[in-house]
mmCIF file of N, CA and C in Angstrom:
data_model
loop_
_atom_site.group_PDB
_atom_site.id
_atom_site.type_symbol
_atom_site.label_atom_id
_atom_site.label_comp_id
_atom_site.label_asym_id
_atom_site.label_seq_id
_atom_site.Cartn_x
_atom_site.Cartn_y
_atom_site.Cartn_z
ATOM 1 N N UNK C 1 36.507 30.993 1.150
ATOM 2 C CA UNK C 1 35.305 30.989 1.947
ATOM 3 C C UNK C 1 35.313 29.738 2.821
ATOM 4 N N UNK C 2 35.074 29.898 4.094
ATOM 5 C CA UNK C 2 35.077 28.790 5.041
ATOM 6 C C UNK C 2 33.761 28.015 4.944
ATOM 7 N N UNK C 3 33.876 26.726 5.104
ATOM 8 C CA UNK C 3 32.683 25.880 5.086
ATOM 9 C C UNK C 3 32.115 25.777 6.499
ATOM 10 N N UNK C 4 30.825 25.897 6.601
ATOM 11 C CA UNK C 4 30.163 25.739 7.891
ATOM 12 C C UNK C 4 29.932 24.257 8.154
ATOM 13 N N UNK C 5 30.116 23.870 9.398
ATOM 14 C CA UNK C 5 29.861 22.484 9.763
ATOM 15 C C UNK C 5 28.411 22.366 10.204
ATOM 16 N N UNK C 6 27.751 21.349 9.713
ATOM 17 C CA UNK C 6 26.357 21.099 10.055
ATOM 18 C C UNK C 6 26.280 19.735 10.720
ATOM 19 N N UNK C 7 25.599 19.700 11.834
ATOM 20 C CA UNK C 7 25.409 18.426 12.532
ATOM 21 C C UNK C 7 23.912 18.117 12.538
ATOM 22 N N UNK C 8 23.564 16.944 12.077
ATOM 23 C CA UNK C 8 22.170 16.517 12.026
ATOM 24 C C UNK C 8 22.002 15.377 13.015
ATOM 25 N N UNK C 9 21.041 15.534 13.914
ATOM 26 C CA UNK C 9 20.712 14.471 14.852
ATOM 27 C C UNK C 9 19.318 13.963 14.521
ATOM 28 N N UNK C 10 19.201 12.675 14.287
ATOM 29 C CA UNK C 10 17.929 12.079 13.902
ATOM 30 C C UNK C 10 17.235 11.544 15.143
ATOM 31 N N UNK C 11 16.005 11.940 15.306
ATOM 32 C CA UNK C 11 15.186 11.475 16.420
ATOM 33 C C UNK C 11 14.417 10.238 15.947
ATOM 34 N N UNK C 12 15.007 9.075 16.134
ATOM 35 C CA UNK C 12 14.415 7.836 15.638
ATOM 36 C C UNK C 12 13.093 7.514 16.330
ATOM 37 N N UNK C 13 12.992 7.837 17.608
ATOM 38 C CA UNK C 13 11.720 7.614 18.305
ATOM 39 C C UNK C 13 10.611 8.457 17.689
ATOM 40 N N UNK C 14 10.933 9.704 17.340
ATOM 41 C CA UNK C 14 9.952 10.586 16.707
ATOM 42 C C UNK C 14 9.547 10.100 15.323
ATOM 43 N N UNK C 15 10.510 9.591 14.576
ATOM 44 C CA UNK C 15 10.200 9.051 13.249
ATOM 45 C C UNK C 15 9.278 7.841 13.383
ATOM 46 N N UNK C 16 9.569 6.976 14.339
ATOM 47 C CA UNK C 16 8.722 5.803 14.567
ATOM 48 C C UNK C 16 7.321 6.193 14.990
ATOM 49 N N UNK C 17 7.225 7.205 15.856
ATOM 50 C CA UNK C 17 5.914 7.682 16.297
ATOM 51 C C UNK C 17 5.113 8.223 15.123
ATOM 52 N N UNK C 18 5.779 8.967 14.249
ATOM 53 C CA UNK C 18 5.123 9.500 13.058
ATOM 54 C C UNK C 18 4.679 8.368 12.129
ATOM 55 N N UNK C 19 5.543 7.374 11.926
ATOM 56 C CA UNK C 19 5.239 6.272 11.006
ATOM 57 C C UNK C 19 4.071 5.417 11.496
ATOM 58 N N UNK C 20 3.803 5.445 12.804
ATOM 59 C CA UNK C 20 2.692 4.675 13.363
ATOM 60 C C UNK C 20 1.473 5.551 13.666
ATOM 61 N N UNK C 21 1.519 6.810 13.304
ATOM 62 C CA UNK C 21 0.475 7.760 13.696
ATOM 63 C C UNK C 21 -0.848 7.529 12.960
ATOM 64 N N UNK C 22 -1.900 8.060 13.550
ATOM 65 C CA UNK C 22 -3.229 7.964 12.946
ATOM 66 C C UNK C 22 -3.314 8.697 11.622
ATOM 67 N N UNK C 23 -2.591 9.799 11.493
ATOM 68 C CA UNK C 23 -2.604 10.549 10.234
ATOM 69 C C UNK C 23 -2.000 9.756 9.087
ATOM 70 N N UNK C 24 -0.886 9.086 9.352
ATOM 71 C CA UNK C 24 -0.255 8.247 8.322
ATOM 72 C C UNK C 24 -1.171 7.075 7.988
ATOM 73 N N UNK C 25 -1.777 6.479 9.017
ATOM 74 C CA UNK C 25 -2.679 5.351 8.770
ATOM 75 C C UNK C 25 -3.885 5.792 7.943
ATOM 76 N N UNK C 26 -4.436 6.961 8.232
ATOM 77 C CA UNK C 26 -5.588 7.460 7.467
ATOM 78 C C UNK C 26 -5.200 7.709 6.008
ATOM 79 N N UNK C 27 -4.011 8.246 5.780
ATOM 80 C CA UNK C 27 -3.563 8.480 4.409
ATOM 81 C C UNK C 27 -3.374 7.151 3.676
ATOM 82 N N UNK C 28 -2.792 6.173 4.350
ATOM 83 C CA UNK C 28 -2.619 4.858 3.727
ATOM 84 C C UNK C 28 -3.951 4.187 3.450
ATOM 85 N N UNK C 29 -4.929 4.379 4.324
ATOM 86 C CA UNK C 29 -6.272 3.819 4.102
ATOM 87 C C UNK C 29 -6.893 4.421 2.850
ATOM 88 N N UNK C 30 -6.768 5.739 2.703
ATOM 89 C CA UNK C 30 -7.304 6.417 1.518
ATOM 90 C C UNK C 30 -6.643 5.876 0.248
ATOM 91 N N UNK C 31 -5.337 5.731 0.283
ATOM 92 C CA UNK C 31 -4.608 5.237 -0.886
ATOM 93 C C UNK C 31 -4.945 3.777 -1.182
ATOM 94 N N UNK C 32 -5.041 2.953 -0.147
ATOM 95 C CA UNK C 32 -5.381 1.541 -0.339
ATOM 96 C C UNK C 32 -6.776 1.398 -0.935
ATOM 97 N N UNK C 33 -7.716 2.216 -0.488
ATOM 98 C CA UNK C 33 -9.076 2.170 -1.043
ATOM 99 C C UNK C 33 -9.079 2.602 -2.514
ATOM 100 N N UNK C 34 -8.251 3.570 -2.871
ATOM 101 C CA UNK C 34 -8.160 3.999 -4.276
ATOM 102 C C UNK C 34 -7.588 2.878 -5.144
ATOM 103 N N UNK C 35 -6.575 2.191 -4.646
ATOM 104 C CA UNK C 35 -6.001 1.053 -5.380
ATOM 105 C C UNK C 35 -7.035 -0.055 -5.500
ATOM 106 N N UNK C 36 -7.758 -0.336 -4.418
ATOM 107 C CA UNK C 36 -8.792 -1.368 -4.452
ATOM 108 C C UNK C 36 -9.842 -1.058 -5.505
ATOM 109 N N UNK C 37 -10.317 0.179 -5.538
ATOM 110 C CA UNK C 37 -11.349 0.558 -6.509
ATOM 111 C C UNK C 37 -10.828 0.427 -7.941
ATOM 112 N N UNK C 38 -9.608 0.868 -8.187
ATOM 113 C CA UNK C 38 -9.034 0.769 -9.535
ATOM 114 C C UNK C 38 -8.827 -0.685 -9.939
ATOM 115 N N UNK C 39 -8.353 -1.501 -9.013
ATOM 116 C CA UNK C 39 -8.130 -2.922 -9.312
ATOM 117 C C UNK C 39 -9.453 -3.640 -9.554
ATOM 118 N N UNK C 40 -10.468 -3.322 -8.753
ATOM 119 C CA UNK C 40 -11.781 -3.963 -8.930
ATOM 120 C C UNK C 40 -12.363 -3.605 -10.293
ATOM 121 N N UNK C 41 -12.186 -2.345 -10.702
ATOM 122 C CA UNK C 41 -12.706 -1.918 -12.002
ATOM 123 C C UNK C 41 -11.972 -2.599 -13.158
ATOM 124 N N UNK C 42 -10.693 -2.901 -12.969
ATOM 125 C CA UNK C 42 -9.887 -3.499 -14.042
ATOM 126 C C UNK C 42 -9.826 -5.022 -13.965
ATOM 127 N N UNK C 43 -10.350 -5.616 -12.912
ATOM 128 C CA UNK C 43 -10.265 -7.075 -12.744
ATOM 129 C C UNK C 43 -10.970 -7.792 -13.894
ATOM 130 N N UNK C 44 -10.336 -8.808 -14.420
ATOM 131 C CA UNK C 44 -10.960 -9.550 -15.530
ATOM 132 C C UNK C 44 -12.137 -10.392 -15.044
ATOM 133 N N UNK C 45 -13.003 -10.709 -15.972
ATOM 134 C CA UNK C 45 -14.121 -11.610 -15.661
ATOM 135 C C UNK C 45 -13.568 -13.021 -15.590
ATOM 136 N N UNK C 46 -14.005 -13.734 -14.597
ATOM 137 C CA UNK C 46 -13.558 -15.108 -14.417
ATOM 138 C C UNK C 46 -14.672 -16.051 -14.884
ATOM 139 N N UNK C 47 -14.294 -17.266 -15.273
ATOM 140 C CA UNK C 47 -15.297 -18.235 -15.712
ATOM 141 C C UNK C 47 -16.230 -18.603 -14.572
ATOM 142 N N UNK C 48 -15.673 -18.712 -13.374
ATOM 143 C CA UNK C 48 -16.488 -19.032 -12.201
ATOM 144 C C UNK C 48 -16.175 -18.032 -11.106
ATOM 145 N N UNK C 49 -17.198 -17.463 -10.529
ATOM 146 C CA UNK C 49 -17.005 -16.536 -9.427
ATOM 147 C C UNK C 49 -16.481 -15.182 -9.864
ATOM 148 N N UNK C 50 -16.141 -14.406 -8.901
ATOM 149 C CA UNK C 50 -15.670 -13.043 -9.157
ATOM 150 C C UNK C 50 -14.451 -12.787 -8.293
ATOM 151 N N UNK C 51 -13.498 -12.028 -8.792
ATOM 152 C CA UNK C 51 -12.343 -11.647 -7.998
ATOM 153 C C UNK C 51 -12.798 -10.607 -6.985
ATOM 154 N N UNK C 52 -12.609 -10.905 -5.713
ATOM 155 C CA UNK C 52 -12.955 -9.979 -4.634
ATOM 156 C C UNK C 52 -11.680 -9.290 -4.171
ATOM 157 N N UNK C 53 -11.724 -7.977 -4.080
ATOM 158 C CA UNK C 53 -10.547 -7.214 -3.677
ATOM 159 C C UNK C 53 -10.883 -6.442 -2.408
ATOM 160 N N UNK C 54 -10.034 -6.588 -1.411
ATOM 161 C CA UNK C 54 -10.219 -5.922 -0.128
ATOM 162 C C UNK C 54 -9.026 -5.022 0.158
ATOM 163 N N UNK C 55 -9.276 -3.933 0.866
ATOM 164 C CA UNK C 55 -8.214 -3.027 1.283
ATOM 165 C C UNK C 55 -8.334 -2.795 2.780
ATOM 166 N N UNK C 56 -7.198 -2.716 3.447
ATOM 167 C CA UNK C 56 -7.201 -2.465 4.885
ATOM 168 C C UNK C 56 -5.874 -1.824 5.276
ATOM 169 N N UNK C 57 -5.811 -1.405 6.520
ATOM 170 C CA UNK C 57 -4.559 -0.898 7.078
ATOM 171 C C UNK C 57 -4.348 -1.569 8.428
ATOM 172 N N UNK C 58 -3.105 -1.546 8.869
ATOM 173 C CA UNK C 58 -2.786 -2.018 10.209
ATOM 174 C C UNK C 58 -1.528 -1.309 10.669
ATOM 175 N N UNK C 59 -1.357 -1.244 11.957
ATOM 176 C CA UNK C 59 -0.162 -0.644 12.527
ATOM 177 C C UNK C 59 0.678 -1.763 13.123
ATOM 178 N N UNK C 60 1.874 -1.895 12.602
ATOM 179 C CA UNK C 60 2.797 -2.900 13.103
ATOM 180 C C UNK C 60 3.737 -2.301 14.133
ATOM 181 N N UNK C 61 4.773 -3.017 14.463
ATOM 182 C CA UNK C 61 5.747 -2.542 15.450
ATOM 183 C C UNK C 61 6.469 -1.291 14.981
ATOM 184 N N UNK C 62 6.780 -1.234 13.685
ATOM 185 C CA UNK C 62 7.589 -0.144 13.161
ATOM 186 C C UNK C 62 6.813 0.939 12.433
ATOM 187 N N UNK C 63 5.702 0.566 11.795
ATOM 188 C CA UNK C 63 5.003 1.541 10.947
ATOM 189 C C UNK C 63 3.600 1.055 10.602
ATOM 190 N N UNK C 64 2.828 1.985 10.064
ATOM 191 C CA UNK C 64 1.500 1.648 9.543
ATOM 192 C C UNK C 64 1.672 1.093 8.128
ATOM 193 N N UNK C 65 0.759 0.223 7.748
ATOM 194 C CA UNK C 65 0.824 -0.401 6.420
ATOM 195 C C UNK C 65 -0.556 -0.373 5.773
ATOM 196 N N UNK C 66 -0.562 -0.188 4.469
ATOM 197 C CA UNK C 66 -1.776 -0.324 3.681
ATOM 198 C C UNK C 66 -1.693 -1.629 2.911
ATOM 199 N N UNK C 67 -2.782 -2.384 2.881
ATOM 200 C CA UNK C 67 -2.765 -3.714 2.284
ATOM 201 C C UNK C 67 -3.950 -3.854 1.330
ATOM 202 N N UNK C 68 -3.676 -4.335 0.117
ATOM 203 C CA UNK C 68 -4.730 -4.619 -0.852
ATOM 204 C C UNK C 68 -4.571 -6.080 -1.254
ATOM 205 N N UNK C 69 -5.656 -6.848 -1.104
ATOM 206 C CA UNK C 69 -5.611 -8.292 -1.346
ATOM 207 C C UNK C 69 -6.719 -8.674 -2.322
ATOM 208 N N UNK C 70 -6.363 -9.480 -3.323
ATOM 209 C CA UNK C 70 -7.347 -10.020 -4.263
ATOM 210 C C UNK C 70 -7.527 -11.500 -3.949
ATOM 211 N N UNK C 71 -8.797 -11.926 -3.895
ATOM 212 C CA UNK C 71 -9.073 -13.309 -3.549
ATOM 213 C C UNK C 71 -9.919 -13.986 -4.621
ATOM 214 N N UNK C 72 -9.394 -15.083 -5.104
ATOM 215 C CA UNK C 72 -10.080 -15.947 -6.064
ATOM 216 C C UNK C 72 -9.114 -17.095 -6.353
ATOM 217 N N UNK C 73 -9.599 -18.292 -6.579
ATOM 218 C CA UNK C 73 -8.680 -19.394 -6.871
ATOM 219 C C UNK C 73 -7.762 -19.139 -8.069
ATOM 220 N N UNK C 74 -8.198 -18.347 -9.032
ATOM 221 C CA UNK C 74 -7.391 -18.107 -10.226
ATOM 222 C C UNK C 74 -6.732 -16.747 -10.268
ATOM 223 N N UNK C 75 -6.606 -16.094 -9.109
ATOM 224 C CA UNK C 75 -6.123 -14.713 -9.109
ATOM 225 C C UNK C 75 -4.652 -14.599 -9.538
ATOM 226 N N UNK C 76 -3.820 -15.572 -9.222
ATOM 227 C CA UNK C 76 -2.413 -15.482 -9.634
ATOM 228 C C UNK C 76 -2.285 -15.510 -11.157
ATOM 229 N N UNK C 77 -3.034 -16.375 -11.796
ATOM 230 C CA UNK C 77 -3.026 -16.433 -13.261
ATOM 231 C C UNK C 77 -3.592 -15.136 -13.855
ATOM 232 N N UNK C 78 -4.686 -14.648 -13.270
ATOM 233 C CA UNK C 78 -5.313 -13.418 -13.777
ATOM 234 C C UNK C 78 -4.377 -12.217 -13.641
ATOM 235 N N UNK C 79 -3.656 -12.132 -12.523
ATOM 236 C CA UNK C 79 -2.714 -11.022 -12.334
ATOM 237 C C UNK C 79 -1.549 -11.132 -13.304
ATOM 238 N N UNK C 80 -1.048 -12.341 -13.503
ATOM 239 C CA UNK C 80 0.064 -12.539 -14.433
ATOM 240 C C UNK C 80 -0.331 -12.162 -15.861
ATOM 241 N N UNK C 81 -1.548 -12.459 -16.223
ATOM 242 C CA UNK C 81 -2.006 -12.187 -17.591
ATOM 243 C C UNK C 81 -2.472 -10.745 -17.792
ATOM 244 N N UNK C 82 -3.186 -10.182 -16.812
ATOM 245 C CA UNK C 82 -3.835 -8.881 -17.000
ATOM 246 C C UNK C 82 -3.215 -7.724 -16.208
ATOM 247 N N UNK C 83 -2.402 -8.019 -15.187
ATOM 248 C CA UNK C 83 -1.754 -7.006 -14.343
ATOM 249 C C UNK C 83 -2.746 -5.980 -13.794
ATOM 250 N N UNK C 84 -3.921 -6.437 -13.362
ATOM 251 C CA UNK C 84 -4.930 -5.514 -12.859
ATOM 252 C C UNK C 84 -4.553 -4.946 -11.492
ATOM 253 N N UNK C 85 -3.843 -5.710 -10.669
ATOM 254 C CA UNK C 85 -3.381 -5.182 -9.375
ATOM 255 C C UNK C 85 -2.174 -4.275 -9.540
ATOM 256 N N UNK C 86 -1.178 -4.743 -10.243
ATOM 257 C CA UNK C 86 0.021 -3.923 -10.479
ATOM 258 C C UNK C 86 -0.304 -2.626 -11.187
ATOM 259 N N UNK C 87 -1.212 -2.696 -12.131
ATOM 260 C CA UNK C 87 -1.604 -1.485 -12.857
ATOM 261 C C UNK C 87 -2.399 -0.517 -12.011
ATOM 262 N N UNK C 88 -3.035 -1.017 -10.983
ATOM 263 C CA UNK C 88 -3.851 -0.156 -10.104
ATOM 264 C C UNK C 88 -3.009 0.638 -9.125
ATOM 265 N N UNK C 89 -1.737 0.325 -8.995
ATOM 266 C CA UNK C 89 -0.883 1.021 -8.033
ATOM 267 C C UNK C 89 -0.781 2.526 -8.297
ATOM 268 N N UNK C 90 -0.922 2.936 -9.536
ATOM 269 C CA UNK C 90 -0.869 4.373 -9.836
ATOM 270 C C UNK C 90 -1.990 5.141 -9.142
ATOM 271 N N UNK C 91 -3.066 4.464 -8.787
ATOM 272 C CA UNK C 91 -4.173 5.119 -8.110
ATOM 273 C C UNK C 91 -3.782 5.588 -6.703
ATOM 274 N N UNK C 92 -2.669 5.074 -6.168
ATOM 275 C CA UNK C 92 -2.223 5.471 -4.835
ATOM 276 C C UNK C 92 -1.521 6.809 -4.833
ATOM 277 N N UNK C 93 -1.083 7.276 -6.000
ATOM 278 C CA UNK C 93 -0.379 8.555 -6.043
ATOM 279 C C UNK C 93 -1.367 9.712 -6.010
ATOM 280 N N UNK C 94 -0.901 10.829 -5.554
ATOM 281 C CA UNK C 94 -1.777 12.017 -5.474
ATOM 282 C C UNK C 94 -1.754 12.786 -6.760
#
């Protein structure tokens, strides 16, 4: 049996356009908000203040990005001990 030859041409401009599209950004926003909510619910109580968690999206040169940021002077220690941000990543899956 003869093998058929297949040629695949990748449209890199089209991939870039898709990666920066409003639909991808909206999906990333939804996922980032889900991670933010899960992380906020799991965030440990601090002796002073509260861990504030924000979610946002932005479109860069190559693609859209979802960003979740926790702010508090002791957030690095809290994440290392409790993994509330890392554990919240599962909330991004469908």
